[in-house]
GROMACS .gro file of C-alpha atoms in nm:
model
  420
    1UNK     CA    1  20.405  21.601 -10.960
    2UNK     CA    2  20.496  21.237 -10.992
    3UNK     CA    3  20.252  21.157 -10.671
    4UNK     CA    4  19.945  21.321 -10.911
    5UNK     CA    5  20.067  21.135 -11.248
    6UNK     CA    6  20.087  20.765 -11.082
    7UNK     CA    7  19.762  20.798 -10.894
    8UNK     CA    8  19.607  20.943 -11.211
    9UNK     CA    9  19.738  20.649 -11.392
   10UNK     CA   10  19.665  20.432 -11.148
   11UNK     CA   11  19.287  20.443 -11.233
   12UNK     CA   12  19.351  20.284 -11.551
   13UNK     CA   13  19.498  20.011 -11.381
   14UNK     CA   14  19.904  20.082 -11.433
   15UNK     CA   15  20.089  19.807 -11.219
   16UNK     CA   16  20.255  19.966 -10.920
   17UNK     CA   17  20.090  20.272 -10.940
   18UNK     CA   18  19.967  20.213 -10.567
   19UNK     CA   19  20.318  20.241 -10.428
   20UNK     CA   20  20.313  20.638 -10.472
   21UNK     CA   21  20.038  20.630 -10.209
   22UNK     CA   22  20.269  20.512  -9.920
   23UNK     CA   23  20.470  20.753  -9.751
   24UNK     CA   24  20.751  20.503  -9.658
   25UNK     CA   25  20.845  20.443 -10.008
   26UNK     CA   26  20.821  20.803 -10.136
   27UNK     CA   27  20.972  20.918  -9.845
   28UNK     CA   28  21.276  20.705  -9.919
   29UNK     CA   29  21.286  20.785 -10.255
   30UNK     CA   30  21.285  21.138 -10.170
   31UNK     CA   31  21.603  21.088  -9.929
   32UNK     CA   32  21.771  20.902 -10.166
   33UNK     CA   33  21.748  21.151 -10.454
   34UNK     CA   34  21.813  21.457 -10.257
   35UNK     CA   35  22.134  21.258 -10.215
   36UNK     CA   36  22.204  21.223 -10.514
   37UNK     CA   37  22.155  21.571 -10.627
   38UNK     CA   38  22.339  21.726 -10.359
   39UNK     CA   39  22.643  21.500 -10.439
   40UNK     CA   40  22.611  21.583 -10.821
   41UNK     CA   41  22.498  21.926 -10.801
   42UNK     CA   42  22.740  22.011 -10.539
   43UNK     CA   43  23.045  21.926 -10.726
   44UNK     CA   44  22.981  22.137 -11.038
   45UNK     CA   45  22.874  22.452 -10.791
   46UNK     CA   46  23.188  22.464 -10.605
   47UNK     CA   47  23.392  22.480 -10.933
   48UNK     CA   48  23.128  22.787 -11.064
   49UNK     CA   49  23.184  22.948 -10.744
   50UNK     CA   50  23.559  22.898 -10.772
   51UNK     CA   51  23.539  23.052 -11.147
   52UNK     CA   52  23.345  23.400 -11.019
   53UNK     CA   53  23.532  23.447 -10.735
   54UNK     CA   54  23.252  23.286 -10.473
   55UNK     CA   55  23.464  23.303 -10.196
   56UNK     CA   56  23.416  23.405  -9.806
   57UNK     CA   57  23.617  23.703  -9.664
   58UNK     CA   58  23.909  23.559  -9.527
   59UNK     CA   59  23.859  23.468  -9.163
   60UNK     CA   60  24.097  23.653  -8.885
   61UNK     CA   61  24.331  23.429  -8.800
   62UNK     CA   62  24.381  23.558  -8.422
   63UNK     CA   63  24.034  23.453  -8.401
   64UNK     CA   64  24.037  23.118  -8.612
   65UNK     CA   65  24.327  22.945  -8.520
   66UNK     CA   66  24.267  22.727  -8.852
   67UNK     CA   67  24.214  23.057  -9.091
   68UNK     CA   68  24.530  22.973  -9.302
   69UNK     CA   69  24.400  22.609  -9.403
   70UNK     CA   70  24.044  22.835  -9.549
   71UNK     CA   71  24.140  23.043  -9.789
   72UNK     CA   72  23.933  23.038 -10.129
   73UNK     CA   73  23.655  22.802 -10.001
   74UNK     CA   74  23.382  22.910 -10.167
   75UNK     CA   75  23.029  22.974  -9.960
   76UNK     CA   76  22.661  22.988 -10.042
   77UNK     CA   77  22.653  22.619 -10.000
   78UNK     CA   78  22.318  22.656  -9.875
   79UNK     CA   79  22.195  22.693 -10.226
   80UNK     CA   80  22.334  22.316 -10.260
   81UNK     CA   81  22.104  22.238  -9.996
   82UNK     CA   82  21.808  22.429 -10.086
   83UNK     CA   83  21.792  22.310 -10.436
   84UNK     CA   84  21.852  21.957 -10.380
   85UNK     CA   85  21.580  21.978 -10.091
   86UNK     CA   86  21.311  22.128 -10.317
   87UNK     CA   87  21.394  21.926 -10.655
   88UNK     CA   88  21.259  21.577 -10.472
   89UNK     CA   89  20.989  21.774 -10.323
   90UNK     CA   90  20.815  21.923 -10.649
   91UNK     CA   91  20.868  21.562 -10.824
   92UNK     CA   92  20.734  21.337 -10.487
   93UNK     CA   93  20.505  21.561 -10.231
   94UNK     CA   94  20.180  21.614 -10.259
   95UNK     CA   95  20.169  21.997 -10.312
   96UNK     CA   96  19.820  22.079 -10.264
   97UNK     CA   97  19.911  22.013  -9.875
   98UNK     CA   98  19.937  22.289  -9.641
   99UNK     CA   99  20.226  22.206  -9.479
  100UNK     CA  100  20.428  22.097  -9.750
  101UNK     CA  101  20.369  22.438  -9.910
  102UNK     CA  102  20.471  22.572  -9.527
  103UNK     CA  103  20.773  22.430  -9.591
  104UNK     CA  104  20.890  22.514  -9.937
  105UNK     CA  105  20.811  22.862  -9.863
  106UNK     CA  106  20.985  22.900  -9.534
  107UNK     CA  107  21.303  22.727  -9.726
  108UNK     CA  108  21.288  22.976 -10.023
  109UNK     CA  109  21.185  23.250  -9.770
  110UNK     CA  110  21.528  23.208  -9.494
  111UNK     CA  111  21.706  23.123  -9.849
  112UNK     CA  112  21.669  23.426 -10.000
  113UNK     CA  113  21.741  23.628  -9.652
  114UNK     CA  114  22.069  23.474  -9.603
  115UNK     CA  115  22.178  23.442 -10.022
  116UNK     CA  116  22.170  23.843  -9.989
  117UNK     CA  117  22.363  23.818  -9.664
  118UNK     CA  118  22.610  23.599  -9.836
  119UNK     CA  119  22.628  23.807 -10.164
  120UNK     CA  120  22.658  24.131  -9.919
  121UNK     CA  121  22.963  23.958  -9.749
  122UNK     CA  122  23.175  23.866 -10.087
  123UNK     CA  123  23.055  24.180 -10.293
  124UNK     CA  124  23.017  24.505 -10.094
  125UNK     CA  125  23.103  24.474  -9.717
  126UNK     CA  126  23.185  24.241  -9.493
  127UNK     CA  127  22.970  24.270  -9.253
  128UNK     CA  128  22.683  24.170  -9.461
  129UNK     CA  129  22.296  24.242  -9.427
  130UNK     CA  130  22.173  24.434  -9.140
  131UNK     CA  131  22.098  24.201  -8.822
  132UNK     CA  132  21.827  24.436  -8.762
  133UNK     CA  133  21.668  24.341  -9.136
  134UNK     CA  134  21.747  23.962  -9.098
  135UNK     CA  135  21.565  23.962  -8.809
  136UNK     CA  136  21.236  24.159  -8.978
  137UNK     CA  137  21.235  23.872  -9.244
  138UNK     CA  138  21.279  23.595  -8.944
  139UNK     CA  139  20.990  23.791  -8.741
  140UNK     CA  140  20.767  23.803  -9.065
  141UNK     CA  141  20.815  23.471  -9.163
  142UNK     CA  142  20.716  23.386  -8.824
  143UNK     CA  143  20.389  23.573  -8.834
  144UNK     CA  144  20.277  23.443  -9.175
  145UNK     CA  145  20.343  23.108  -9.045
  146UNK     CA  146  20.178  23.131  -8.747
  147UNK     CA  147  19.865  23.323  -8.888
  148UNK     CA  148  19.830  23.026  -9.141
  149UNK     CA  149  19.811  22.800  -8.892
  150UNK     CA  150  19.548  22.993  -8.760
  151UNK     CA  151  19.378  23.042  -9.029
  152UNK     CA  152  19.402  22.729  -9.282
  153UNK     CA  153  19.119  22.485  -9.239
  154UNK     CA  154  19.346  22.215  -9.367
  155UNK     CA  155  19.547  22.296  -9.022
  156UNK     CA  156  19.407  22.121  -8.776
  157UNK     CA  157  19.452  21.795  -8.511
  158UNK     CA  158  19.231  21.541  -8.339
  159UNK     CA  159  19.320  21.560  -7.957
  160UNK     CA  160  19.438  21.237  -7.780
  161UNK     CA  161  19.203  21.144  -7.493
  162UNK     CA  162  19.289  20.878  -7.227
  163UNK     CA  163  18.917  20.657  -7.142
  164UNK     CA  164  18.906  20.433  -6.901
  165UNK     CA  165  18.784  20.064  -7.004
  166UNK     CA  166  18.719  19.776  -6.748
  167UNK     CA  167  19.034  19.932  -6.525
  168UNK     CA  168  19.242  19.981  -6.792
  169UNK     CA  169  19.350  20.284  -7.020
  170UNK     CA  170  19.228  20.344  -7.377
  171UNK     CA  171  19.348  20.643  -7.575
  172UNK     CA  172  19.109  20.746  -7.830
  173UNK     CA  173  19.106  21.052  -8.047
  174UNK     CA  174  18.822  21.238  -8.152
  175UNK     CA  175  18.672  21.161  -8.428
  176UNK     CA  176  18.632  21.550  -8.571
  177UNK     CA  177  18.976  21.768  -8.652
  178UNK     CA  178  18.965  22.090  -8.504
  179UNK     CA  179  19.157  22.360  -8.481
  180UNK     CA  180  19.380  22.404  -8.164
  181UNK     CA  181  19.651  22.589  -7.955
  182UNK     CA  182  19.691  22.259  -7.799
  183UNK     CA  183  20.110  22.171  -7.758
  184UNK     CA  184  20.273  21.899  -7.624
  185UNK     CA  185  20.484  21.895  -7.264
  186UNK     CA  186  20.686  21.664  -7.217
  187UNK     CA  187  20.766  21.396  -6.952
  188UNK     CA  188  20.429  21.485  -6.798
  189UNK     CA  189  20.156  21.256  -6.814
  190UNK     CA  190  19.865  21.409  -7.009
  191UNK     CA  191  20.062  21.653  -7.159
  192UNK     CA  192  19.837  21.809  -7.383
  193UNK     CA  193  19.875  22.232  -7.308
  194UNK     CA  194  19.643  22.443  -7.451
  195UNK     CA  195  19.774  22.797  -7.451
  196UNK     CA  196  19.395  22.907  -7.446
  197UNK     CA  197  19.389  22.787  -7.126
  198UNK     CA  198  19.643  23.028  -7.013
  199UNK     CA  199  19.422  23.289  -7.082
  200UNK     CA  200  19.068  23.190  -6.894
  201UNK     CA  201  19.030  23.433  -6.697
  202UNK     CA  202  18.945  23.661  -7.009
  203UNK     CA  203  18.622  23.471  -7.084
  204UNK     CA  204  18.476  23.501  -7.438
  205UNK     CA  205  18.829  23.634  -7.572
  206UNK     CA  206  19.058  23.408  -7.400
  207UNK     CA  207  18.999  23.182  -7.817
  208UNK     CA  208  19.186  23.511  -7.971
  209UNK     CA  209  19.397  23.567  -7.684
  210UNK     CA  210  19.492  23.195  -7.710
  211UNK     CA  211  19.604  23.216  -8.109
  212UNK     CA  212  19.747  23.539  -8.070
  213UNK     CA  213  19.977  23.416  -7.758
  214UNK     CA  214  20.022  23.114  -8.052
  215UNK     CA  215  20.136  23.342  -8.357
  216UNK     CA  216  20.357  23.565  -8.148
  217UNK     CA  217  20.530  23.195  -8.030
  218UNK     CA  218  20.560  23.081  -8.350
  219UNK     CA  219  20.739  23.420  -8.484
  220UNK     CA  220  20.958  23.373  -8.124
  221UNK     CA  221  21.068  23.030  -8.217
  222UNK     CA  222  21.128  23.099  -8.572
  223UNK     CA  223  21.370  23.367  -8.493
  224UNK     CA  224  21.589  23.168  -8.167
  225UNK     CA  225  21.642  22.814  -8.353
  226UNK     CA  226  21.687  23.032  -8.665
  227UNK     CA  227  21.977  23.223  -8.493
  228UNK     CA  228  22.107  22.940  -8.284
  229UNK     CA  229  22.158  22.752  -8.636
  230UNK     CA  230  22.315  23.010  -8.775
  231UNK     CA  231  22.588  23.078  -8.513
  232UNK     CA  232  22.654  22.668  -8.471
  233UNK     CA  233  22.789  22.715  -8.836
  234UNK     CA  234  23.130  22.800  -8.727
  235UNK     CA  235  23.340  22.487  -8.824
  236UNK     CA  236  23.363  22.233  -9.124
  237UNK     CA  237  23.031  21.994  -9.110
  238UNK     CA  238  22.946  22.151  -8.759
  239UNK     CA  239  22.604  22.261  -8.856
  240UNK     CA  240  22.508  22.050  -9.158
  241UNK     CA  241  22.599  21.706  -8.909
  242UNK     CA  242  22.368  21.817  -8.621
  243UNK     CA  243  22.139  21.948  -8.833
  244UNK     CA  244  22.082  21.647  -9.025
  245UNK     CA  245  22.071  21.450  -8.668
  246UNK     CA  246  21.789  21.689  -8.588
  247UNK     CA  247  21.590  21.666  -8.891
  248UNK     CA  248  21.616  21.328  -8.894
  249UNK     CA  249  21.440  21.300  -8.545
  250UNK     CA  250  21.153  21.527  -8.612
  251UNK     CA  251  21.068  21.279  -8.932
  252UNK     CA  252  21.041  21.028  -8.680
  253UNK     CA  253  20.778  21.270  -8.489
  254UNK     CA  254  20.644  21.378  -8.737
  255UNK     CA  255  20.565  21.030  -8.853
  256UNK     CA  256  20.399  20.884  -8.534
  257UNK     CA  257  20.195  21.236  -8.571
  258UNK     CA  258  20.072  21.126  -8.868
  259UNK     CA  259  19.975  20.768  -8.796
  260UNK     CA  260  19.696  20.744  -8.619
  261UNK     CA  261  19.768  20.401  -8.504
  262UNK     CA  262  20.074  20.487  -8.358
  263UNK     CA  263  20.000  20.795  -8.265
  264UNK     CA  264  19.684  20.626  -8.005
  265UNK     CA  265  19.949  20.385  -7.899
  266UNK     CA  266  20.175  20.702  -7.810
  267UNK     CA  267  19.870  20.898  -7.680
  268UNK     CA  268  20.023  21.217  -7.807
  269UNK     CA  269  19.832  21.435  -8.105
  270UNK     CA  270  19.712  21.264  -8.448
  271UNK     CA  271  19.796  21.525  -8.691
  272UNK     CA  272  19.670  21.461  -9.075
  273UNK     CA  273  19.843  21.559  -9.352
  274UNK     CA  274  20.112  21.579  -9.153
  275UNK     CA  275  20.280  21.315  -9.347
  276UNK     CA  276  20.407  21.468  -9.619
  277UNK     CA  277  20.624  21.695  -9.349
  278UNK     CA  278  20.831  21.332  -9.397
  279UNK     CA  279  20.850  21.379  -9.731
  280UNK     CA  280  20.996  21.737  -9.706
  281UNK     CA  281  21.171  21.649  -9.390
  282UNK     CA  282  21.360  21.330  -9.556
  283UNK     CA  283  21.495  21.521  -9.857
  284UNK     CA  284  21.602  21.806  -9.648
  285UNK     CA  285  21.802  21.518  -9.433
  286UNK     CA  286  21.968  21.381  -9.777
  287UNK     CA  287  22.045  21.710  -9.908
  288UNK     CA  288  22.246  21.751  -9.588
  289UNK     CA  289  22.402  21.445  -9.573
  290UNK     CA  290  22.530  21.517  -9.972
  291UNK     CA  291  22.655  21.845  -9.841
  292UNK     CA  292  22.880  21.664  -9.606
  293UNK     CA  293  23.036  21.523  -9.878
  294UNK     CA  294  23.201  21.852  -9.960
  295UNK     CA  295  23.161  22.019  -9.572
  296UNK     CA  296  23.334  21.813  -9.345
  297UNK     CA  297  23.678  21.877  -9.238
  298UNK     CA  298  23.839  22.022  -9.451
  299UNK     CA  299  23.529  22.214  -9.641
  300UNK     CA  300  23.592  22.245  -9.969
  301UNK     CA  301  23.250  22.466  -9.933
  302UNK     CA  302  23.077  22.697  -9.671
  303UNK     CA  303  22.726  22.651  -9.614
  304UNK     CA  304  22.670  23.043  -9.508
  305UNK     CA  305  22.374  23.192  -9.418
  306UNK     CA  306  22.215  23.079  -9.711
  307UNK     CA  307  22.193  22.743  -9.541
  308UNK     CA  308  22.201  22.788  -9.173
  309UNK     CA  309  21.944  23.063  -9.177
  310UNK     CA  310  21.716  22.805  -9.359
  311UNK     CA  311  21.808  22.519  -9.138
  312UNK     CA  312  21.678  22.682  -8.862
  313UNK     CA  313  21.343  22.805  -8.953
  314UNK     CA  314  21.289  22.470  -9.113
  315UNK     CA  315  21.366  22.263  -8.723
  316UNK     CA  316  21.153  22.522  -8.578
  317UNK     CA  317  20.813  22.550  -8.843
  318UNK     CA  318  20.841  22.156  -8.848
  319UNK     CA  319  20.825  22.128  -8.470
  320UNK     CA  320  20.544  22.393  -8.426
  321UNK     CA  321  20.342  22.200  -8.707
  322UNK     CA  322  20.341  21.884  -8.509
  323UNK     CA  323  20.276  22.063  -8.234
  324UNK     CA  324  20.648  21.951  -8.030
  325UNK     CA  325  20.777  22.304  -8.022
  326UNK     CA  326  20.827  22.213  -7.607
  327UNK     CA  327  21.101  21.942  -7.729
  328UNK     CA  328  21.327  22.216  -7.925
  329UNK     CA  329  21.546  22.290  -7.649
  330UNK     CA  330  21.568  21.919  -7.623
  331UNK     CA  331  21.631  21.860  -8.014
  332UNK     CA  332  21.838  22.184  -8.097
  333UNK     CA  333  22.065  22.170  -7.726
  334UNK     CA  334  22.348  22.268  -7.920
  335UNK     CA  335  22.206  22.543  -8.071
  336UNK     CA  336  22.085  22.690  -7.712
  337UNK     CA  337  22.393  22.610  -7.615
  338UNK     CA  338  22.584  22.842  -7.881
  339UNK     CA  339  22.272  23.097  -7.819
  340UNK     CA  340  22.267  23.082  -7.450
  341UNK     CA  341  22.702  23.147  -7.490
  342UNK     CA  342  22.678  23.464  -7.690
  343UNK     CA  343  22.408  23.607  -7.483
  344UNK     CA  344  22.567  23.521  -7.144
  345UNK     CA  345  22.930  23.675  -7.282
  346UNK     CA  346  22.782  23.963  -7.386
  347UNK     CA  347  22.627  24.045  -7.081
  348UNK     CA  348  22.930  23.958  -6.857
  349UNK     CA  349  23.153  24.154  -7.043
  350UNK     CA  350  22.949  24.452  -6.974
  351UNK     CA  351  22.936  24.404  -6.627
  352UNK     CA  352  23.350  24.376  -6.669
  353UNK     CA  353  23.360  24.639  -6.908
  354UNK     CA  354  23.181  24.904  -6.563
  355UNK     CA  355  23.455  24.787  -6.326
  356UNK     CA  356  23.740  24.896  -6.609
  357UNK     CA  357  23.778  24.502  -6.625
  358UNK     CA  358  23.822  24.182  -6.922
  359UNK     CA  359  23.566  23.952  -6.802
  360UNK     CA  360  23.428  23.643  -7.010
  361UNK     CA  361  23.213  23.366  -6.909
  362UNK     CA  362  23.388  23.125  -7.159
  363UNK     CA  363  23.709  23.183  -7.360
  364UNK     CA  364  23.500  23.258  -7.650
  365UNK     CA  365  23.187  23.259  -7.811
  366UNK     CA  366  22.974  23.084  -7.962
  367UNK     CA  367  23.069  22.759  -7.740
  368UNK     CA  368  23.211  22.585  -7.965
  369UNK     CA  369  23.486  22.825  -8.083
  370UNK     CA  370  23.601  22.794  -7.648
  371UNK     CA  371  23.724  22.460  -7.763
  372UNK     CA  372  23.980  22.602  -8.036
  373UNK     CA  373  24.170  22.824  -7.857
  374UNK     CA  374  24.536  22.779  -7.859
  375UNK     CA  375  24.738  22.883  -7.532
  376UNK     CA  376  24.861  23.229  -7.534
  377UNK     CA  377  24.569  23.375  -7.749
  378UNK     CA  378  24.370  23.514  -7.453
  379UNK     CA  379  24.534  23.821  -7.304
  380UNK     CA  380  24.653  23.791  -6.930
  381UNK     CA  381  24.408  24.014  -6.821
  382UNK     CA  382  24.121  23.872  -6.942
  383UNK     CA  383  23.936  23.668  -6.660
  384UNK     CA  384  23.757  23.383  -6.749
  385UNK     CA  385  23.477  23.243  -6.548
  386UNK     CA  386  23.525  22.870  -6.715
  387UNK     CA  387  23.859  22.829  -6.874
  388UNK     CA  388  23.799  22.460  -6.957
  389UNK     CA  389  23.963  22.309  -7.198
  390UNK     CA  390  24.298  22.409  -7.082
  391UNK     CA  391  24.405  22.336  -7.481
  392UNK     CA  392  24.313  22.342  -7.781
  393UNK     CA  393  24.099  22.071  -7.976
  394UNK     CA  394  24.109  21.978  -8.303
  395UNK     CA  395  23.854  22.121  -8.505
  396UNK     CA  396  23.726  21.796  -8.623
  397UNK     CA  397  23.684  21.641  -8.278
  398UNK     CA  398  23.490  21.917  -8.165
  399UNK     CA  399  23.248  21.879  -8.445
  400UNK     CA  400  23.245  21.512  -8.397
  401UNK     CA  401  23.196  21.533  -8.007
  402UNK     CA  402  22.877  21.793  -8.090
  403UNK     CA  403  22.737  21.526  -8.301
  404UNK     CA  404  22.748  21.271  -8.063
  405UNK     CA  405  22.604  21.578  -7.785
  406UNK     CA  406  22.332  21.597  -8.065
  407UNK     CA  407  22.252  21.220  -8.097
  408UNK     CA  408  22.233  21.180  -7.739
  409UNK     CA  409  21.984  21.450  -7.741
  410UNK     CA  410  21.804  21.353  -8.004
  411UNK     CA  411  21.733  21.002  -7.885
  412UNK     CA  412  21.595  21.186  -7.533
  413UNK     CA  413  21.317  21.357  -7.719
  414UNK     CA  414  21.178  21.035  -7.879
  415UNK     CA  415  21.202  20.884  -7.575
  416UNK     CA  416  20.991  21.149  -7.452
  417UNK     CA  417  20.724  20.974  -7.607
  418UNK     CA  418  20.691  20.702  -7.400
  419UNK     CA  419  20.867  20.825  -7.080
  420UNK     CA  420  20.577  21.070  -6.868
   0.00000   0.00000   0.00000
């Protein structure tokens, strides 16, 4: 709203009005008031929680070695999040742009799925929503994504093409947006993909083929990083610290994607109107770092699916916007990682489960609950395929050493930029 007001008065010649034009400064203003109202806003939900009785199920304790320290913490701290991610976003985006209404909706959308997952949990059964019916909302958010993306005119990129210029290479885009399957791999020179490529050999239908290959994609990706957020929110600040470190990276993408200066210098994709994916992305990154505030060890707040079911779709739409969605295991390791864990168990215990035998890849899963086992909580028969660590970490140097797994990673995929 306040982007639309200052240009407006900036006609009649209002001093300063030109700054709302430049993404840099609303983008910071954005961070810093999503701050700001996750800090405030979060401090007066916690105590309304606390007042109706907000609380998570109390956690097995043969299962959470640190159960006893949790009782009464409130959850549905993703509604912290959410509201201090949309608040800066109504007063600073531009709203008439595709992808910043992409965003709001996916937020509200994963919001809403995992609020009545939440509410399930505290007020009728444990066990919460159906997995089957979270994953119908994942899949459809996926599709309507993906077929807007298709089917938005204001969705499209000029391609990066390498010339060659008295010996030397020039990287030009052309000069009219189109719309394209086109993806980025990286480490490979010339990375550009197109998935309609894939599909040549079908001649005047590979152009469908290639979008519908796209769409389906876009509702797979949705649905892992969605699911490998939720299951990294396990421990106090676990998910809301490498999320933020996530986020944080694709603004950085998303800004080079944007600048078509930098984005010739990178040779990768010039994507416009991909800019104000900063905006969104930068108050989504201060509404998780004022959720810390409250999350990290000890929590005096969950985040719940509320919040990790929104985290993910967010990483993954962002990342399929700008056309990156190649980098996400690269970005969201740690979320494979607790993914890849659960799927892997799962599997090997069946194969134990035929021979009448306890078998487990890892002590348990998700990965990161392996690390906070305390000696003498595994059964003797159980056999474990990696039994590392032989003790039991704290719970806040596990989430600190999955940070710095998540940096690490993080700094690998911008560096994919200039290393092919």
């Amino acid at each position: 709203m306040l982007y639309y007001l200052f240009r407006h008065l900036g006609e009649f010649g209002l001093s300063g009005a030109h700054m709302w034009s430049y993404i840099s400064f609303r983008a910071l203003l954005t961070l810093v008031l999503s701050a700001i109202i996750s800090l405030w806003f979060g401090e007066y939900f916690i105590k309304w929680m606390k007042r109706h009785n907000g609380e998570e199920t109390q956690r097995d304790i043969t299962i959470d070695p640190y159960g006893v320290e949790k009782k009464g913490v409130p959850t549905m701290g993703g509604i912290i999040i959410i509201v201090a991610t949309l608040v800066p976003c109504l007063l600073f985006g531009r709203l008439r742009n595709i992808y910043m209404l992409l965003m709001l909706f996916t937020t509200v959308w994963l919001g809403a799925i995992g609020f009545a997952d939440d509410y399930i949990k505290m007020k009728v059964t444990k066990d919460g929503l159906r997995p089957l019916y979270k994953l119908m909302g994942q899949a459809l958010l996926g599709l309507i994504v993906g077929l807007t993306l298709w089917q938005s005119p204001d969705a499209v990129i000029r391609e990066n093409v390498t010339m060659e210029n008295n010996g030397a290479e020039l990287v030009i885009h052309k000069s009219e947006p189109v719309k394209s399957t086109i993806t980025t791999i990286p480490f490979v020179k010339n990375n550009n993909l197109d998935y309609q490529s894939i599909f040549s050999w079908m001649g005047d239908y590979k152009r469908a083929a290639g979008w519908i290959f796209f769409v389906l994609l876009v509702t797979f990706v949705v649905m892992a990083v969605s699911n490998g957020s939720n299951l990294n929110d396990g421990m106090d600040g676990m998910c809301a610290g490498n999320s933020a470190i996530m986020v944080g990276t694709l603004a950085i993408l998303a800004y080079v994607s944007s600048h078509i200066g930098f984005a010739s210098y990178l040779n990768i994709m010039y994507v416009p109107g991909s800019e104000e994916l900063v905006i969104f992305l930068l108050a989504f990154m201060g509404a998780l770092i004022g959720f810390l505030w409250y999350n990290a060890y000890p929590a005096q707040i969950f985040m719940g699916d509320t919040g990790s079911l929104s985290i993910g779709g967010i990483i993954a739409v962002t990342a399929i916007i700008i056309h990156k969605e190649l980098l996400i295991p690269i970005i969201c390791f740690v979320f494979l990682c607790e993914s890849v864990s659960v799927l892997l168990q799962t599997q090997y215990a069946k194969m134990g489960n035929k021979r009448g035998e306890k078998w487990r890849v890892v002590k348990r899963a998700p990965i990161h609950d392996a690390f906070r086992v305390k000696p003498g909580q595994i059964p003797d028969n159980f056999k474990i395929l990696l039994n590392f660590p032989k003790g039991c970490w704290l719970e806040s140097k596990i989430t600190t050493r999955f940070w710095i797994i998540t940096i690490v990673m993080a700094a690998l995929a911008i560096v994919t930029l200039k290393i092919r």
